[in-house]
Short mmCIF file of C-alpha atoms in Angstrom, two decimals:
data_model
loop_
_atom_site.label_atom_id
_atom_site.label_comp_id
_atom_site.label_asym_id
_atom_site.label_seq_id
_atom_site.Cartn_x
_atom_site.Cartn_y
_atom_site.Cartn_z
CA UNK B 272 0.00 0.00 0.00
CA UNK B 273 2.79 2.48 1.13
CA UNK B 274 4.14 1.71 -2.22
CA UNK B 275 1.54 2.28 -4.29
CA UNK B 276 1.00 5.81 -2.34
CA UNK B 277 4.88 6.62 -2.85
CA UNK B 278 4.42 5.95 -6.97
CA UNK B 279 1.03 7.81 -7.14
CA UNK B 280 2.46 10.57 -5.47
CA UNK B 281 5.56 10.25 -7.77
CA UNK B 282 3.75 10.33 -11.18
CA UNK B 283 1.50 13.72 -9.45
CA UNK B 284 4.89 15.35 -8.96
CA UNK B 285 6.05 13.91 -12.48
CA UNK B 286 3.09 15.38 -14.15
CA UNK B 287 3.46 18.98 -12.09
CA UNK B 288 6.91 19.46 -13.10
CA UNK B 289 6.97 17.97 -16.52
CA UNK B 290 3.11 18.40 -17.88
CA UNK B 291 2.70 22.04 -16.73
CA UNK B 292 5.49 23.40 -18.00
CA UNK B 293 5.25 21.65 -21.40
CA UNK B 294 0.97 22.89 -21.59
CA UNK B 295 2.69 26.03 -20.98
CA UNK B 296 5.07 26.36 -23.44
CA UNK B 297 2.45 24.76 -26.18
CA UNK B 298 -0.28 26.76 -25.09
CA UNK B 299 -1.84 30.04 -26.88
CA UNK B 300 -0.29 33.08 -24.92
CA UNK B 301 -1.68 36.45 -24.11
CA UNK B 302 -0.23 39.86 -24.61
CA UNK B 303 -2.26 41.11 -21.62
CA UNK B 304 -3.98 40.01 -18.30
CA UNK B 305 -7.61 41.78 -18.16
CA UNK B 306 -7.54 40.29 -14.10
CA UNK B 307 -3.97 41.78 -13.79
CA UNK B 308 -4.38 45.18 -15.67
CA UNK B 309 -0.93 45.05 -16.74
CA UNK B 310 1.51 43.60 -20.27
CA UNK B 311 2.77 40.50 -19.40
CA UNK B 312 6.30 39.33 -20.39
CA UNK B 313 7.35 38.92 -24.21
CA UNK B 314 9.26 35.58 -25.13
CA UNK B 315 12.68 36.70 -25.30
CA UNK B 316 14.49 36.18 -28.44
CA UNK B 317 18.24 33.64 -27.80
CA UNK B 318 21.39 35.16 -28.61
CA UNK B 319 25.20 34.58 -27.18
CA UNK B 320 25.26 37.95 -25.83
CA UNK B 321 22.11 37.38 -23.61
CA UNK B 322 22.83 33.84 -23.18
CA UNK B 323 26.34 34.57 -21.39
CA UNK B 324 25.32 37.87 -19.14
CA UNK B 325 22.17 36.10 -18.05
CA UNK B 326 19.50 38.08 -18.88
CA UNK B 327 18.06 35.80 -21.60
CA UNK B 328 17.36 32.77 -18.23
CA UNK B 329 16.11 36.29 -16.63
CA UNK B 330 13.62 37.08 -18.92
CA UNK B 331 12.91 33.07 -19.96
CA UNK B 332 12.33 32.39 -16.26
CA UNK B 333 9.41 35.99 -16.45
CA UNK B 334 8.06 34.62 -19.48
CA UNK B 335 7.30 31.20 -18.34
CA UNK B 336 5.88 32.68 -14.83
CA UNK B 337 3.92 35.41 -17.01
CA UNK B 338 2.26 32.50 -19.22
CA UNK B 339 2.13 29.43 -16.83
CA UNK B 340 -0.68 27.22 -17.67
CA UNK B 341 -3.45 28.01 -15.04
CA UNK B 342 -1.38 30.74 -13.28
CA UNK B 343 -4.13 33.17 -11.87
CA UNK B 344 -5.53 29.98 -10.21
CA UNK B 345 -1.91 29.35 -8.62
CA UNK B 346 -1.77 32.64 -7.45
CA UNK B 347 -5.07 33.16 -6.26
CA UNK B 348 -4.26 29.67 -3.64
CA UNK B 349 -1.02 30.94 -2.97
CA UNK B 350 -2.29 34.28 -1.58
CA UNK B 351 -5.34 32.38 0.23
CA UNK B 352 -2.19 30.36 1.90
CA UNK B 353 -0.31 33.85 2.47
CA UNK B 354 -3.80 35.06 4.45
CA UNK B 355 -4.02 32.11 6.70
CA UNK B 356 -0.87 32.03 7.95
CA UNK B 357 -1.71 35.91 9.18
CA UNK B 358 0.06 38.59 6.54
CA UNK B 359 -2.16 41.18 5.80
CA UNK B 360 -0.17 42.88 3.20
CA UNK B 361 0.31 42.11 -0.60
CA UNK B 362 2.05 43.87 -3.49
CA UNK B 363 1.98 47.38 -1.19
CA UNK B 364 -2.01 46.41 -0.44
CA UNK B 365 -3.43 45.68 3.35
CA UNK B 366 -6.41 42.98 2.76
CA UNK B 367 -9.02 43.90 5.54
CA UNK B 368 -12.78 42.84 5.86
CA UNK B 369 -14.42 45.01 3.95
CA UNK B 370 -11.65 47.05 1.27
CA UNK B 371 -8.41 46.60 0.20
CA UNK B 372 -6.14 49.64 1.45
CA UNK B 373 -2.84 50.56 -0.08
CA UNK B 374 0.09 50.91 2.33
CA UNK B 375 0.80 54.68 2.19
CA UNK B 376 4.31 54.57 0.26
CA UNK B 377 7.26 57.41 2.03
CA UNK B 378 6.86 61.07 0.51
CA UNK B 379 9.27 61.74 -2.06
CA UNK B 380 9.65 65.14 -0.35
CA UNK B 381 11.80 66.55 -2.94
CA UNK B 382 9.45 65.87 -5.53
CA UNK B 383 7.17 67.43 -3.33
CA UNK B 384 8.69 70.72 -3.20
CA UNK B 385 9.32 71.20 -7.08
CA UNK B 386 5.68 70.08 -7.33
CA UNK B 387 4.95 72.89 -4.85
CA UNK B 388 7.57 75.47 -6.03
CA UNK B 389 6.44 75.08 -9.28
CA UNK B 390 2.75 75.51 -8.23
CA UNK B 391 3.66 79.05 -6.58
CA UNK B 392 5.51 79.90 -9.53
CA UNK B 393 3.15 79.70 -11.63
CA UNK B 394 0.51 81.27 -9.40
CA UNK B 395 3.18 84.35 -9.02
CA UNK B 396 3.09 84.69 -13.10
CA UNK B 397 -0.91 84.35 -14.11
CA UNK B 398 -3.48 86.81 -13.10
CA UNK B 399 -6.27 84.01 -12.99
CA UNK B 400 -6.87 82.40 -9.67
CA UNK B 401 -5.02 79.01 -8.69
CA UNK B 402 -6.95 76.64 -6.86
CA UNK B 403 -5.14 73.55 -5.78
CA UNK B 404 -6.82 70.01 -4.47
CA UNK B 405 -5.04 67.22 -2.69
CA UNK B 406 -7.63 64.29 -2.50
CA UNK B 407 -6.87 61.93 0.18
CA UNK B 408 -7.26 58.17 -1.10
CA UNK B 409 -8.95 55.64 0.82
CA UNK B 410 -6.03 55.23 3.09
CA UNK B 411 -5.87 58.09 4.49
CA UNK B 412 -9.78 58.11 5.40
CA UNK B 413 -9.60 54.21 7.04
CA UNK B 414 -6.45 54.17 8.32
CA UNK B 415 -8.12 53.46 11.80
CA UNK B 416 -9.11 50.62 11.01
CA UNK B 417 -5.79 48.93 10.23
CA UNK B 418 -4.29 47.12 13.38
CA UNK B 419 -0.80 47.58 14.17
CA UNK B 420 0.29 44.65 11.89
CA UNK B 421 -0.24 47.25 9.55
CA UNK B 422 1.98 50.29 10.68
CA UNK B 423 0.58 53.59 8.25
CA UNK B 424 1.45 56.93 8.02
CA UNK B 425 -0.91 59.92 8.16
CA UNK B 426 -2.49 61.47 5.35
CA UNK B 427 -3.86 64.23 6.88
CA UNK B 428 -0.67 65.04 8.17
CA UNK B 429 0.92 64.98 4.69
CA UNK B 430 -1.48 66.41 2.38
CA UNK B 431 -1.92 69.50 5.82
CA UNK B 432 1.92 69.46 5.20
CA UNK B 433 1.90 70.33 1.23
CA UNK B 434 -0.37 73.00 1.84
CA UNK B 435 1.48 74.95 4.25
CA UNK B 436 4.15 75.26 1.44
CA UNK B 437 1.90 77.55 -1.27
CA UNK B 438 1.92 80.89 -1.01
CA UNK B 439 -0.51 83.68 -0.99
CA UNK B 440 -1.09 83.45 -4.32
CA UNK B 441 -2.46 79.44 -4.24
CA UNK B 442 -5.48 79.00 -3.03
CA UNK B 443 -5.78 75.13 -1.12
CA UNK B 444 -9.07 73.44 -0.74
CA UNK B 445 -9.26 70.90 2.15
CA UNK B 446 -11.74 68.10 1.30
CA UNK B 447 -10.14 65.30 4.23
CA UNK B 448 -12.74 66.62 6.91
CA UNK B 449 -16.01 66.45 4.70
CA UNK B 450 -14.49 63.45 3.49
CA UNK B 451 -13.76 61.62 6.81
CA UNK B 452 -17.30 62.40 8.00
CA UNK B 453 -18.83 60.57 5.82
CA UNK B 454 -16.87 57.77 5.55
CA UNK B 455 -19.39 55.13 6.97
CA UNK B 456 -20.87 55.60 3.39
CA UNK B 457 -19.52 54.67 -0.03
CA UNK B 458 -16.97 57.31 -0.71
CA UNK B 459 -13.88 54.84 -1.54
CA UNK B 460 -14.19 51.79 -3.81
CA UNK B 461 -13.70 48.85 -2.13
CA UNK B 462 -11.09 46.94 -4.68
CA UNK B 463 -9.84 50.46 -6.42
CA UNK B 464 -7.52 53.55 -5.51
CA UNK B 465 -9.80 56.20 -6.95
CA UNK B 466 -13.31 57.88 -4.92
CA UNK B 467 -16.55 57.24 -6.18
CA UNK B 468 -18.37 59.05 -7.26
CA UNK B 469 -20.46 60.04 -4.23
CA UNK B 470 -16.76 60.42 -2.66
CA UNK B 471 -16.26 62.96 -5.67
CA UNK B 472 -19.31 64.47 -4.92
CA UNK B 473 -18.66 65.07 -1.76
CA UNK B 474 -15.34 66.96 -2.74
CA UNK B 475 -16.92 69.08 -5.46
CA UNK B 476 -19.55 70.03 -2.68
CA UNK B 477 -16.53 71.68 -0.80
CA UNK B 478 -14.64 72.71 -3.48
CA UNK B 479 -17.27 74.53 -5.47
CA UNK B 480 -17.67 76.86 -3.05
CA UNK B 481 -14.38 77.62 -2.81
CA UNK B 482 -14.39 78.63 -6.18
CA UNK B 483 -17.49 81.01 -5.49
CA UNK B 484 -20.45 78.78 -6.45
CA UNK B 485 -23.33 77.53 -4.96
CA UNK B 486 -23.14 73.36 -5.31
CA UNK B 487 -26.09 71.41 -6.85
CA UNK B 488 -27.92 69.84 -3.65
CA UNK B 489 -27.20 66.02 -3.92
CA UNK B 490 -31.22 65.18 -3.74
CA UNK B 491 -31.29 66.90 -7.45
CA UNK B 492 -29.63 64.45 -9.23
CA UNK B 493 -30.66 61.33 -10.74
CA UNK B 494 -28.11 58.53 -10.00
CA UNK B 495 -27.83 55.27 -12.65
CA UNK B 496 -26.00 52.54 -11.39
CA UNK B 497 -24.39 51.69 -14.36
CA UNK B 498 -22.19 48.82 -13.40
CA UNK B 499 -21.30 46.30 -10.22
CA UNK B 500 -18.92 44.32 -11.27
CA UNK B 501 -15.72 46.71 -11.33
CA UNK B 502 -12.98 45.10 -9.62
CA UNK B 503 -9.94 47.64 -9.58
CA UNK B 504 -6.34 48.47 -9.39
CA UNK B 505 -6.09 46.94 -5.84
CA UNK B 506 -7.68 43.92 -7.00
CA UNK B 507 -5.62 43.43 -9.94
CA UNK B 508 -2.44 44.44 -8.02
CA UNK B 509 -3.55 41.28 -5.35
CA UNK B 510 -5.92 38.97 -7.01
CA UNK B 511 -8.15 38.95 -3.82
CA UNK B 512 -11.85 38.05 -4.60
CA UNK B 513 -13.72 37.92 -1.52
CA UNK B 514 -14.91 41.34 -0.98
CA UNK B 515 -18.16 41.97 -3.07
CA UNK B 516 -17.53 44.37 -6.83
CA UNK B 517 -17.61 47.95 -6.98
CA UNK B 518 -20.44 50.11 -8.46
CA UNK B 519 -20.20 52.21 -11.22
CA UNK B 520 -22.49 55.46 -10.44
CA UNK B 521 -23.37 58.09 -12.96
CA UNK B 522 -24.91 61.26 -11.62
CA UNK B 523 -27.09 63.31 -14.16
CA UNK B 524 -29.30 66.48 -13.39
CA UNK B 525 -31.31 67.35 -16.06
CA UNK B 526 -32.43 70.64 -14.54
CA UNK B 527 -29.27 72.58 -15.48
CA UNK B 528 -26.61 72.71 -18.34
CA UNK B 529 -26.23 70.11 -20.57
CA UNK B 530 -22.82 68.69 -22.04
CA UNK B 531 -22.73 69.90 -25.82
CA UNK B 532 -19.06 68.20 -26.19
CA UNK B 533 -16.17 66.85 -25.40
CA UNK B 534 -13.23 67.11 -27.52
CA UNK B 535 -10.18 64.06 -26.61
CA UNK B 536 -6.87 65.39 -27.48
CA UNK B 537 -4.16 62.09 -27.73
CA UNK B 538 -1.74 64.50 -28.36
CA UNK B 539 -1.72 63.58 -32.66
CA UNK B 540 -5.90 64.34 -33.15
CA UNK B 541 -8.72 65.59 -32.05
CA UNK B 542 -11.61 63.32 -31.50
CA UNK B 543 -15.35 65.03 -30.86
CA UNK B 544 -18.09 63.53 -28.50
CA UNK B 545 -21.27 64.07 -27.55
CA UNK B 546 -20.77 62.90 -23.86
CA UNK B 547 -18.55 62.84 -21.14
CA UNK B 548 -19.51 59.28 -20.20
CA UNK B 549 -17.68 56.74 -22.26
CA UNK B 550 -19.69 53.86 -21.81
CA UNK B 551 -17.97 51.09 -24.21
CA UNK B 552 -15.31 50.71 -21.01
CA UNK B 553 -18.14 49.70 -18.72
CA UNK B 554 -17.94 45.77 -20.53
CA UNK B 555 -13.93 46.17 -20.04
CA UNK B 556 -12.03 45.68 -16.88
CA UNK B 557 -10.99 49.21 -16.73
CA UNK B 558 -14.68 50.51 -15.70
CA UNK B 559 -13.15 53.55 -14.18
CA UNK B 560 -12.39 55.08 -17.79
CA UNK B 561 -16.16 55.65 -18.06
CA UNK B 562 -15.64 58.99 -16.73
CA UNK B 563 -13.96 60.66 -19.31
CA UNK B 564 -12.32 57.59 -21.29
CA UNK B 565 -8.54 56.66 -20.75
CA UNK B 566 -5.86 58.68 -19.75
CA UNK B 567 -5.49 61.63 -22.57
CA UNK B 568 -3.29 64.25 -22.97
CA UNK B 569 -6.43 66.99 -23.16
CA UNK B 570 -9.69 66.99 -22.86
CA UNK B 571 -11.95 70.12 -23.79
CA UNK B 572 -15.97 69.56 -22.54
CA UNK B 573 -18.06 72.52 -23.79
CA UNK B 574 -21.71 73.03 -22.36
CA UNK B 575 -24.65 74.93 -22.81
CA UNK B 576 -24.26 78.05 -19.81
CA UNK B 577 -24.87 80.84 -20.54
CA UNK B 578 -21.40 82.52 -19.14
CA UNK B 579 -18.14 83.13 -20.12
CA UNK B 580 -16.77 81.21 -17.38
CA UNK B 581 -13.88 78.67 -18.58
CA UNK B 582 -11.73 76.55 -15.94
CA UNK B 583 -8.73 74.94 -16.56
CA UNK B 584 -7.54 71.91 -14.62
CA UNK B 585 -4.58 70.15 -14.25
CA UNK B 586 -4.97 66.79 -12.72
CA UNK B 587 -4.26 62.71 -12.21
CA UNK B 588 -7.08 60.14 -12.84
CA UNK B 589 -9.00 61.46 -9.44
CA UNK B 590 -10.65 64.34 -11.92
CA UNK B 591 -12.22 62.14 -14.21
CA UNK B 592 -15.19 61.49 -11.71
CA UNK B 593 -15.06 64.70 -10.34
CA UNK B 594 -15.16 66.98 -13.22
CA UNK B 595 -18.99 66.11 -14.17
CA UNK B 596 -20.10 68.17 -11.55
CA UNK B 597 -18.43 71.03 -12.81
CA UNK B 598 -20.11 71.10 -16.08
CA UNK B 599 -23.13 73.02 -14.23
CA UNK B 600 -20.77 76.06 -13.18
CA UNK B 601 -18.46 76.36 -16.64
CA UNK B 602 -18.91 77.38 -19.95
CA UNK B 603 -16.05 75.46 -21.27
CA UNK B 604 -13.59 72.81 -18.83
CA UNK B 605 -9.89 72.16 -20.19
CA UNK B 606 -8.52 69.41 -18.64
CA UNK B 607 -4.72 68.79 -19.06
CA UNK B 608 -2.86 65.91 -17.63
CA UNK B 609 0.89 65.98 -17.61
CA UNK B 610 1.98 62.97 -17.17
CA UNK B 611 1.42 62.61 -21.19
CA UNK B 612 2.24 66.66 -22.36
CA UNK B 613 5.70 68.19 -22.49
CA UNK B 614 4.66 71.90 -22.82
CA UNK B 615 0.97 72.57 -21.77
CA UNK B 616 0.60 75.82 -23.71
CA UNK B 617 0.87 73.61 -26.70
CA UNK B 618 -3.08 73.12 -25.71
CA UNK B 619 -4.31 75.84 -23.46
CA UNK B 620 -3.46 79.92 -21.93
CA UNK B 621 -3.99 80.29 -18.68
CA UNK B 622 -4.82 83.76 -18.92
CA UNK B 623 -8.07 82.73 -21.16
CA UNK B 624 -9.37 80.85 -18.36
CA UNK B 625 -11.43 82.39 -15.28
CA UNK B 626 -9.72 80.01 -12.36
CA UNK B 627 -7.02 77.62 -12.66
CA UNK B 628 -7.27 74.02 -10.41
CA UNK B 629 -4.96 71.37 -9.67
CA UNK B 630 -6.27 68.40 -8.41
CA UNK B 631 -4.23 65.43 -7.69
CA UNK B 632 -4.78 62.52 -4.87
CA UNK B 633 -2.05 62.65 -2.07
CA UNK B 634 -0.17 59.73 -3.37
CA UNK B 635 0.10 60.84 -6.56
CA UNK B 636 1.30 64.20 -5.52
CA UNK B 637 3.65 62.82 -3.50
CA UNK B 638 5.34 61.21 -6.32
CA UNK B 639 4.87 62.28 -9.66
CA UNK B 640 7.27 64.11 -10.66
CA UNK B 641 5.89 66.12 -14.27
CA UNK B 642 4.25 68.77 -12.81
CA UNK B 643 7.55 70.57 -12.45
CA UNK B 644 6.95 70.31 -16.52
CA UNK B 645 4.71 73.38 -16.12
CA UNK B 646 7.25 75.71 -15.64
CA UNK B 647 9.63 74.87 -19.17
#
């Protein structure tokens, strides 16, 4: 008997090590992983040179672990193994009840003060008023209720810290209070790092008047729930499927102005819309891009008021849900993002605009390093 448990157990390991790999290598192979979000490794091409400084067995051994047979499976167990024995943390991510959290990654404070040099700079040399907008992610709003396996640092602290370095010519809006007081409700997705858009809502509520409006009461708009299956960047970033999908929301009021366009600059051509809402990504895994389609270099939405008002914005991803509700105060919204523009005034002047915002989420600003590009 012992015997015949020894060879069965033999030919499983014989078919593991030998089977797998072959189904891998014969197997059709994907460019992308929808569950992932990300480009998965190329088959790299044998030469001498890469053979003898080993980085052809480098990128062999990525390519096999990119495309081996069943591998989301494999992962998914080995992270379900990971959570039993007690860590808490993958890939950067905390895995708690009821949301994934990203660890809050060290300021790169010198980034943080060209960002915020910059930002004064530019305040010092426009007439128009400069706005700026520090979202906090999730993180910083449920930090409390991380245990001290999960040591975090504080948002509020940070993003409190970035503001105390503009001058009198930036104007900072602080959303983390409104924000944290409502954070029983759905502000945060659950498996993403952006706000929904009742968490965007909330913002513009503050922000708005700020800027010298009077906000759109949340009872006058008519919310669709669009989607709930979204699973985001934290899910694809950990592969962790037991917390329930994320809603896609779309707000609409139909008593005010009404989106006449929305021109998508890639930087080569202009492409014209009719809506803001792109709805072809809500059957794709990146959901988010409903609110103003994929990253773009510009974006231009033109409505019916009847003003002159025009805002320009410079932003991360955090606008794109956040920007509807500003189509009921402007004329005409320019939205720039720099990660993809080397000289903005290749697509807007700030002195035709009647306010200027920046709106990035804390993380971001603490790290990205092109809006010093404003100032070349």
């Amino acid at each position: 008997m012992k015997k015949t448990q020894k060879r069965i157990t033999a030919l499983i390991f014989l078919l593991i090590v030998i089977l797998l790999p072959f189904i891998t290598l014969v197997s059709k192979k994907e460019n992308f992983s929808e569950l992932e979000n990300r480009v998965l490794s190329k088959k790299p091409e044998f030469s001498l040179e890469n053979w003898f400084d080993k980085s052809f067995m480098n990128d062999f051994e990525s390519y096999v672990s990119d495309h081996f047979s069943g591998r989301e499976k494999w992962i998914t167990k080995k992270i379900d193994i990971e959570l039993m024995t007690g860590k808490k943390e993958i890939n950067g991510v905390y895995i708690t009840d009821d949301r994934l959290i990203e660890k809050i990654p060290e300021p790169d404070n010198d980034c943080i003060k060209r960002s915020v040099d910059t930002i004064n700079n530019f305040a010092k040399s426009v007439k128009t008023p400069v706005y700026v907008l520090i979202a906090p992610t999730s993180a910083g709003i449920y930090s409390e209720s991380l245990g001290k396996h999960a040591p975090q640092l504080d948002q509020k602290e940070i993003i409190s810290g970035i503001y105390s370095g503009f001058n009198t010519n930036v104007l900072p809006i602080n959303v983390y209070e409104a924000l944290y007081a409502r954070k029983d409700e759905y502000i945060y997705y659950r498996t993403d790092h952006h706000w929904t858009s009742l968490g965007a809502y909330n913002a513009y509520n503050v922000a708005i008047q700020k800027m010298g409006f009077i906000a759109v009461a949340y009872s006058e708009y008519n919310i669709e729930h669009a989607n709930d299956e979204f699973l985001g960047t934290y899910h694809s970033k950990t592969l962790y499927d037991k917390l329930l999908p994320d809603i896609i929301d779309i707000y609409s009021y139909t008593g005010g102005n009404s989106v006449v366009s929305c021109e998508v600059n890639n930087g080569m051509e202009t492409q014209q819309y009719n809506s803001i809402y792109f709805r072809d990504f809500l059957e794709k895994k990146d959901k988010y891009s409903t609110y103003l389609g994929s990253n773009q270099p510009a974006v231009t939405i033109r409505t019916n008021l009847e003003s002159d008002k025009k805002l320009l914005v410079f932003k991360d991803s955090y606008a794109n849900s956040f920007i509807p509700f500003l189509t009921q105060h402007y004329k005409e919204i320019t939205v720039l993002d720099m990660r993809y523009i080397a000289n903005y005034k290749d697509y807007a002047d700030p002195e035709e605009y009647s306010q200027i915002l920046f709106l990035y989420n804390s993380t971001t600003f603490c790290s990205d390093d092109n809006i010093k590009k404003i100032m070349y």
